[in-house]
Tab-separated table of C-alpha atoms in Angstrom:
chain	number	residue	atom	x	y	z
B	490	MET	CA	-7.539	-7.741	13.273
B	491	LYS	CA	-8.471	-6.870	16.837
B	492	HIS	CA	-11.362	-4.603	17.756
B	493	ASP	CA	-9.084	-1.851	19.092
B	494	SER	CA	-7.055	-1.885	15.886
B	495	ALA	CA	-10.243	-1.617	13.844
B	496	GLU	CA	-11.373	1.394	15.860
B	497	MET	CA	-7.988	3.065	15.440
B	498	LEU	CA	-8.094	2.504	11.699
B	499	ALA	CA	-11.572	4.059	11.569
B	500	ILE	CA	-10.312	7.079	13.524
B	501	ARG	CA	-7.397	7.415	11.094
B	502	ALA	CA	-9.867	7.208	8.211
B	503	LEU	CA	-11.985	9.922	9.820
B	504	GLY	CA	-8.932	12.168	10.057
B	505	TRP	CA	-8.141	11.489	6.422
B	506	ILE	CA	-11.719	12.220	5.324
B	507	ALA	CA	-11.691	15.445	7.355
B	508	SER	CA	-8.507	16.505	5.565
B	509	GLN	CA	-10.068	15.947	2.132
B	510	HIS	CA	-11.953	19.160	1.448
B	511	GLU	CA	-13.987	17.608	-1.371
B	512	LEU	CA	-15.011	14.571	0.726
B	513	LEU	CA	-15.812	16.139	4.077
B	514	PRO	CA	-19.096	17.804	3.011
B	515	ALA	CA	-20.312	14.537	1.452
B	516	PHE	CA	-19.378	12.620	4.598
B	517	LEU	CA	-21.150	15.099	6.853
B	518	ALA	CA	-24.249	14.960	4.661
B	519	ALA	CA	-24.215	11.160	4.644
B	520	THR	CA	-23.855	10.857	8.418
B	521	GLY	CA	-25.871	13.874	9.506
B	522	ALA	CA	-22.963	14.995	11.673
B	523	SER	CA	-21.675	18.528	11.919
B	524	PRO	CA	-17.964	19.389	12.056
B	525	ALA	CA	-18.412	20.133	15.764
B	526	ASP	CA	-19.847	16.626	16.321
B	527	LEU	CA	-16.891	14.729	14.881
B	528	ARG	CA	-14.678	14.560	17.956
B	529	GLN	CA	-17.441	13.291	20.249
B	530	ALA	CA	-18.908	10.982	17.596
B	531	ALA	CA	-15.512	9.366	17.018
B	532	SER	CA	-15.867	7.585	20.352
B	533	GLN	CA	-19.082	5.845	19.263
B	534	PRO	CA	-18.763	2.419	17.587
B	535	ALA	CA	-21.726	2.999	15.253
B	536	PHE	CA	-20.192	6.232	14.010
B	537	LEU	CA	-16.843	4.548	13.423
B	538	ARG	CA	-18.620	1.919	11.336
B	539	SER	CA	-20.212	4.708	9.298
B	540	VAL	CA	-16.770	6.204	8.667
B	541	LEU	CA	-15.568	2.944	7.171
B	542	GLU	CA	-18.812	2.427	5.248
B	543	PHE	CA	-18.364	5.849	3.655
B	544	LEU	CA	-14.743	5.107	2.809
B	545	LEU	CA	-15.635	1.729	1.308
B	546	GLN	CA	-18.296	3.184	-0.999
B	547	GLU	CA	-15.673	4.020	-3.620
B	548	ASP	CA	-12.515	2.155	-4.540
B	549	ALA	CA	-10.752	5.453	-5.228
B	550	ARG	CA	-11.317	6.493	-1.607
B	551	VAL	CA	-9.938	3.210	-0.305
B	552	THR	CA	-6.843	3.333	-2.473
B	553	ALA	CA	-6.146	7.006	-1.738
B	554	PHE	CA	-6.520	6.494	2.015
B	555	CYS	CA	-4.481	3.295	2.090
B	556	ASP	CA	-1.749	4.732	-0.119
B	557	GLU	CA	-1.408	7.741	2.165
B	558	ALA	CA	-1.589	5.656	5.341
B	559	GLY	CA	0.725	2.926	4.046
B	560	LEU	CA	-1.886	0.205	4.538
B	561	PRO	CA	-2.925	-2.783	2.422
B	562	TYR	CA	-6.131	-2.104	0.498
B	563	SER	CA	-7.891	-4.883	2.422
B	564	GLU	CA	-7.444	-3.230	5.844
B	565	PRO	CA	-10.520	-0.941	5.782
B	566	MET	CA	-12.814	-3.861	4.909
B	567	GLN	CA	-11.268	-6.036	7.607
B	568	ALA	CA	-11.734	-3.240	10.135
B	569	HIS	CA	-15.325	-2.728	9.028
B	570	LEU	CA	-16.116	-6.415	9.430
B	571	MET	CA	-14.530	-6.425	12.888
B	572	LEU	CA	-16.634	-3.441	13.965
B	573	LEU	CA	-19.769	-5.104	12.608
B	574	GLY	CA	-19.140	-8.048	14.918
B	575	GLU	CA	-21.674	-10.856	14.605
B	576	ALA	CA	-23.839	-8.810	12.253
B	577	GLY	CA	-20.979	-8.805	9.749
B	578	ARG	CA	-20.566	-12.541	9.924
B	579	ASN	CA	-24.218	-13.333	9.228
B	580	TRP	CA	-25.116	-11.101	6.333
B	581	THR	CA	-27.078	-13.669	4.301
């Protein structure tokens, strides 16, 4: 997966989270963002990583997002690792 593709997947995940009325408040609380911050924050790599980290916290989130988006269940983790860069490769 390329970096641009990983960012696009994270932006898609953000849109999905924002459309899930039960998830959005938990996401905002976890990130400290407000609804007004989301558009600007979506251009920041660290924020995009946090989107994927939130999604990856629960298998049910991953499967629901991937089912709706028509993606393999492994895509969010691959995107997350790409956005982590070297830090994701050296986690031990």
